[in-house]
């Protein structure tokens, strides 16, 4: 019903305007909403280095942090990558998965952030809307080397 009405309006507009058709089209295009820009972190930012020697050692530094609600944790690929941050579904507070899934970009799996390969590349995890509690995460390529971390939101 609404579509039919819209079609009628456009048809009348085209008839009424005649040669102004081109102008109408460009106006319609410019009225389209702009693509949303990548959201910049709004709260505090805490940095965590991801390090390793590429064979036997890999770690988050620090491997345990306490942050305020709404903080963004910025994981930086310092050495021994590729690294990422993934969270265990059963080791985060109730209700946290939905917030993390909404806030984590370029995920490669559930609650699993994309891999950083470039030196000093960063991956942000915003804890906006994430509940307080303890979050346990790990680096997928280096879990066997014990690359894990604990984030307490309080
Ligand atoms: Cu790693």
PDB file of C-alpha atoms and ligand atoms in Angstrom:
ATOM      1  CA  UNK A   1       0.000   0.000   0.000  1.00  0.00           C
ATOM      2  CA  UNK A   2       2.705   2.431   1.000  1.00  0.00           C
ATOM      3  CA  UNK A   3       4.832   1.392  -1.969  1.00  0.00           C
ATOM      4  CA  UNK A   4       1.958   1.989  -4.341  1.00  0.00           C
ATOM      5  CA  UNK A   5       1.429   5.447  -2.936  1.00  0.00           C
ATOM      6  CA  UNK A   6       5.112   6.281  -3.236  1.00  0.00           C
ATOM      7  CA  UNK A   7       5.169   5.070  -6.836  1.00  0.00           C
ATOM      8  CA  UNK A   8       2.219   7.311  -7.626  1.00  0.00           C
ATOM      9  CA  UNK A   9       3.900  10.340  -6.085  1.00  0.00           C
ATOM     10  CA  UNK A  10       7.087   9.706  -8.032  1.00  0.00           C
ATOM     11  CA  UNK A  11       5.139   9.250 -11.264  1.00  0.00           C
ATOM     12  CA  UNK A  12       3.264  12.524 -10.735  1.00  0.00           C
ATOM     13  CA  UNK A  13       6.515  14.254  -9.854  1.00  0.00           C
ATOM     14  CA  UNK A  14       8.133  12.997 -13.051  1.00  0.00           C
ATOM     15  CA  UNK A  15       5.201  14.191 -15.122  1.00  0.00           C
ATOM     16  CA  UNK A  16       5.069  17.564 -13.440  1.00  0.00           C
ATOM     17  CA  UNK A  17       8.771  18.263 -13.659  1.00  0.00           C
ATOM     18  CA  UNK A  18       9.479  17.020 -17.151  1.00  0.00           C
ATOM     19  CA  UNK A  19      13.034  18.118 -17.982  1.00  0.00           C
ATOM     20  CA  UNK A  20      13.938  18.528 -14.328  1.00  0.00           C
ATOM     21  CA  UNK A  21      14.159  14.742 -14.004  1.00  0.00           C
ATOM     22  CA  UNK A  22      17.945  14.694 -13.686  1.00  0.00           C
ATOM     23  CA  UNK A  23      17.897  17.280 -10.968  1.00  0.00           C
ATOM     24  CA  UNK A  24      15.302  15.300  -9.042  1.00  0.00           C
ATOM     25  CA  UNK A  25      17.448  12.198  -9.170  1.00  0.00           C
ATOM     26  CA  UNK A  26      20.546  13.902  -7.836  1.00  0.00           C
ATOM     27  CA  UNK A  27      18.515  15.385  -5.003  1.00  0.00           C
ATOM     28  CA  UNK A  28      17.222  11.958  -4.111  1.00  0.00           C
ATOM     29  CA  UNK A  29      20.751  10.537  -4.049  1.00  0.00           C
ATOM     30  CA  UNK A  30      22.133  13.279  -1.855  1.00  0.00           C
ATOM     31  CA  UNK A  31      19.267  12.714   0.560  1.00  0.00           C
ATOM     32  CA  UNK A  32      20.441   9.143   1.188  1.00  0.00           C
ATOM     33  CA  UNK A  33      21.865   8.700   4.701  1.00  0.00           C
ATOM     34  CA  UNK A  34      25.672   8.743   4.920  1.00  0.00           C
ATOM     35  CA  UNK A  35      27.407   5.527   5.937  1.00  0.00           C
ATOM     36  CA  UNK A  36      28.100   5.545   9.676  1.00  0.00           C
ATOM     37  CA  UNK A  37      31.730   6.291  10.541  1.00  0.00           C
ATOM     38  CA  UNK A  38      33.662   3.857  12.710  1.00  0.00           C
ATOM     39  CA  UNK A  39      32.802   4.643  16.298  1.00  0.00           C
ATOM     40  CA  UNK A  40      35.714   6.093  18.251  1.00  0.00           C
ATOM     41  CA  UNK A  41      36.090   4.870  21.830  1.00  0.00           C
ATOM     42  CA  UNK A  42      34.100   7.108  24.140  1.00  0.00           C
ATOM     43  CA  UNK A  43      35.376   5.926  27.528  1.00  0.00           C
ATOM     44  CA  UNK A  44      38.893   5.390  28.894  1.00  0.00           C
ATOM     45  CA  UNK A  45      41.341   3.260  26.901  1.00  0.00           C
ATOM     46  CA  UNK A  46      43.620   0.678  28.515  1.00  0.00           C
ATOM     47  CA  UNK A  47      46.406  -0.842  26.422  1.00  0.00           C
ATOM     48  CA  UNK A  48      47.512  -4.459  26.538  1.00  0.00           C
ATOM     49  CA  UNK A  49      50.603  -5.571  24.647  1.00  0.00           C
ATOM     50  CA  UNK A  50      50.646  -8.896  22.860  1.00  0.00           C
ATOM     51  CA  UNK A  51      54.152 -10.268  22.796  1.00  0.00           C
ATOM     52  CA  UNK A  52      56.061 -13.411  21.972  1.00  0.00           C
ATOM     53  CA  UNK A  53      59.154 -14.855  20.370  1.00  0.00           C
ATOM     54  CA  UNK A  54      57.270 -16.662  17.631  1.00  0.00           C
ATOM     55  CA  UNK A  55      57.953 -20.162  18.950  1.00  0.00           C
ATOM     56  CA  UNK A  56      57.918 -20.905  22.664  1.00  0.00           C
ATOM     57  CA  UNK A  57      56.644 -17.810  24.404  1.00  0.00           C
ATOM     58  CA  UNK A  58      53.556 -15.652  23.943  1.00  0.00           C
ATOM     59  CA  UNK A  59      51.747 -13.440  26.418  1.00  0.00           C
ATOM     60  CA  UNK A  60      49.452 -10.547  27.103  1.00  0.00           C
ATOM     61  CA  UNK A  61      51.241  -7.839  29.044  1.00  0.00           C
ATOM     62  CA  UNK A  62      49.739  -7.324  31.523  1.00  0.00           C
ATOM     63  CA  UNK A  63      47.808 -10.574  31.658  1.00  0.00           C
ATOM     64  CA  UNK A  64      45.405  -9.332  34.314  1.00  0.00           C
ATOM     65  CA  UNK A  65      43.724  -5.940  34.407  1.00  0.00           C
ATOM     66  CA  UNK A  66      40.880  -4.266  36.246  1.00  0.00           C
ATOM     67  CA  UNK A  67      38.891  -1.691  34.315  1.00  0.00           C
ATOM     68  CA  UNK A  68      35.939   0.590  34.877  1.00  0.00           C
ATOM     69  CA  UNK A  69      32.686  -0.127  33.037  1.00  0.00           C
ATOM     70  CA  UNK A  70      32.705   1.314  29.520  1.00  0.00           C
ATOM     71  CA  UNK A  71      36.490   1.106  29.149  1.00  0.00           C
ATOM     72  CA  UNK A  72      37.997   0.118  25.809  1.00  0.00           C
ATOM     73  CA  UNK A  73      40.815  -2.418  25.987  1.00  0.00           C
ATOM     74  CA  UNK A  74      43.257  -1.885  23.121  1.00  0.00           C
ATOM     75  CA  UNK A  75      45.247  -4.992  22.232  1.00  0.00           C
ATOM     76  CA  UNK A  76      48.494  -4.150  20.435  1.00  0.00           C
ATOM     77  CA  UNK A  77      50.489  -6.622  18.347  1.00  0.00           C
ATOM     78  CA  UNK A  78      54.017  -5.967  19.604  1.00  0.00           C
ATOM     79  CA  UNK A  79      55.870  -9.145  18.681  1.00  0.00           C
ATOM     80  CA  UNK A  80      55.454 -12.837  17.927  1.00  0.00           C
ATOM     81  CA  UNK A  81      52.117 -12.463  16.137  1.00  0.00           C
ATOM     82  CA  UNK A  82      49.660 -13.188  14.765  1.00  0.00           C
ATOM     83  CA  UNK A  83      47.675 -12.642  17.948  1.00  0.00           C
ATOM     84  CA  UNK A  84      44.038 -12.098  18.751  1.00  0.00           C
ATOM     85  CA  UNK A  85      41.699 -11.956  21.727  1.00  0.00           C
ATOM     86  CA  UNK A  86      38.895 -14.431  22.169  1.00  0.00           C
ATOM     87  CA  UNK A  87      36.622 -14.919  25.174  1.00  0.00           C
ATOM     88  CA  UNK A  88      35.372 -18.168  26.624  1.00  0.00           C
ATOM     89  CA  UNK A  89      31.604 -18.094  26.481  1.00  0.00           C
ATOM     90  CA  UNK A  90      31.374 -19.806  29.889  1.00  0.00           C
ATOM     91  CA  UNK A  91      33.963 -17.533  31.521  1.00  0.00           C
ATOM     92  CA  UNK A  92      32.261 -14.173  31.117  1.00  0.00           C
ATOM     93  CA  UNK A  93      29.394 -12.692  33.144  1.00  0.00           C
ATOM     94  CA  UNK A  94      25.793 -13.511  32.279  1.00  0.00           C
ATOM     95  CA  UNK A  95      24.599 -11.226  29.533  1.00  0.00           C
ATOM     96  CA  UNK A  96      28.121 -10.245  28.466  1.00  0.00           C
ATOM     97  CA  UNK A  97      28.176 -12.196  25.226  1.00  0.00           C
ATOM     98  CA  UNK A  98      25.600  -9.989  23.527  1.00  0.00           C
ATOM     99  CA  UNK A  99      27.498  -6.816  24.446  1.00  0.00           C
ATOM    100  CA  UNK A 100      30.848  -8.215  23.351  1.00  0.00           C
ATOM    101  CA  UNK A 101      29.474  -9.539  20.089  1.00  0.00           C
ATOM    102  CA  UNK A 102      28.056  -6.101  19.368  1.00  0.00           C
ATOM    103  CA  UNK A 103      31.331  -4.359  20.253  1.00  0.00           C
ATOM    104  CA  UNK A 104      33.924  -6.696  18.697  1.00  0.00           C
ATOM    105  CA  UNK A 105      34.720  -5.984  15.031  1.00  0.00           C
ATOM    106  CA  UNK A 106      35.910  -8.442  12.375  1.00  0.00           C
ATOM    107  CA  UNK A 107      35.270 -11.465  14.528  1.00  0.00           C
ATOM    108  CA  UNK A 108      36.450 -14.803  13.146  1.00  0.00           C
ATOM    109  CA  UNK A 109      34.279 -16.889  15.452  1.00  0.00           C
ATOM    110  CA  UNK A 110      31.902 -16.406  18.374  1.00  0.00           C
ATOM    111  CA  UNK A 111      33.519 -13.896  20.781  1.00  0.00           C
ATOM    112  CA  UNK A 112      36.753 -14.269  18.842  1.00  0.00           C
ATOM    113  CA  UNK A 113      38.477 -11.164  17.512  1.00  0.00           C
ATOM    114  CA  UNK A 114      40.319 -10.969  14.204  1.00  0.00           C
ATOM    115  CA  UNK A 115      44.024 -11.794  13.987  1.00  0.00           C
ATOM    116  CA  UNK A 116      46.609  -9.034  14.059  1.00  0.00           C
ATOM    117  CA  UNK A 117      49.562  -9.635  11.764  1.00  0.00           C
ATOM    118  CA  UNK A 118      50.998  -6.147  11.190  1.00  0.00           C
ATOM    119  CA  UNK A 119      53.462  -4.790  13.746  1.00  0.00           C
ATOM    120  CA  UNK A 120      51.799  -2.435  16.217  1.00  0.00           C
ATOM    121  CA  UNK A 121      48.357  -3.089  14.780  1.00  0.00           C
ATOM    122  CA  UNK A 122      45.655  -2.678  17.385  1.00  0.00           C
ATOM    123  CA  UNK A 123      42.340  -4.323  18.123  1.00  0.00           C
ATOM    124  CA  UNK A 124      39.855  -2.541  20.362  1.00  0.00           C
ATOM    125  CA  UNK A 125      37.354  -4.290  22.569  1.00  0.00           C
ATOM    126  CA  UNK A 126      34.880  -1.830  24.015  1.00  0.00           C
ATOM    127  CA  UNK A 127      33.215  -2.866  27.251  1.00  0.00           C
ATOM    128  CA  UNK A 128      30.399  -0.396  26.681  1.00  0.00           C
ATOM    129  CA  UNK A 129      27.155  -1.971  27.914  1.00  0.00           C
ATOM    130  CA  UNK A 130      29.116  -4.971  29.197  1.00  0.00           C
ATOM    131  CA  UNK A 131      28.193  -6.082  32.727  1.00  0.00           C
ATOM    132  CA  UNK A 132      30.629  -6.008  35.634  1.00  0.00           C
ATOM    133  CA  UNK A 133      32.427  -9.204  36.493  1.00  0.00           C
ATOM    134  CA  UNK A 134      35.343 -11.317  35.359  1.00  0.00           C
ATOM    135  CA  UNK A 135      36.109 -11.986  31.707  1.00  0.00           C
ATOM    136  CA  UNK A 136      38.579 -14.672  30.713  1.00  0.00           C
ATOM    137  CA  UNK A 137      40.112 -14.623  27.285  1.00  0.00           C
ATOM    138  CA  UNK A 138      42.865 -16.163  25.246  1.00  0.00           C
ATOM    139  CA  UNK A 139      44.834 -15.864  22.044  1.00  0.00           C
ATOM    140  CA  UNK A 140      43.665 -18.487  19.585  1.00  0.00           C
ATOM    141  CA  UNK A 141      47.091 -19.223  17.969  1.00  0.00           C
ATOM    142  CA  UNK A 142      48.878 -19.284  21.347  1.00  0.00           C
ATOM    143  CA  UNK A 143      46.447 -20.901  23.741  1.00  0.00           C
ATOM    144  CA  UNK A 144      48.802 -23.884  23.918  1.00  0.00           C
ATOM    145  CA  UNK A 145      51.558 -21.518  25.082  1.00  0.00           C
ATOM    146  CA  UNK A 146      49.298 -20.262  27.843  1.00  0.00           C
ATOM    147  CA  UNK A 147      48.518 -16.906  26.285  1.00  0.00           C
ATOM    148  CA  UNK A 148      45.491 -16.029  28.418  1.00  0.00           C
ATOM    149  CA  UNK A 149      44.234 -13.010  30.217  1.00  0.00           C
ATOM    150  CA  UNK A 150      41.743 -11.903  32.827  1.00  0.00           C
ATOM    151  CA  UNK A 151      39.798  -8.684  32.645  1.00  0.00           C
ATOM    152  CA  UNK A 152      37.824  -7.577  35.676  1.00  0.00           C
ATOM    153  CA  UNK A 153      35.153  -4.969  35.088  1.00  0.00           C
ATOM    154  CA  UNK A 154      34.168  -3.214  38.308  1.00  0.00           C
TER     155      UNK A 154
HETATM  156 CU1  LIG B   1      49.070 -14.788  20.521  1.00  0.00          CU
END
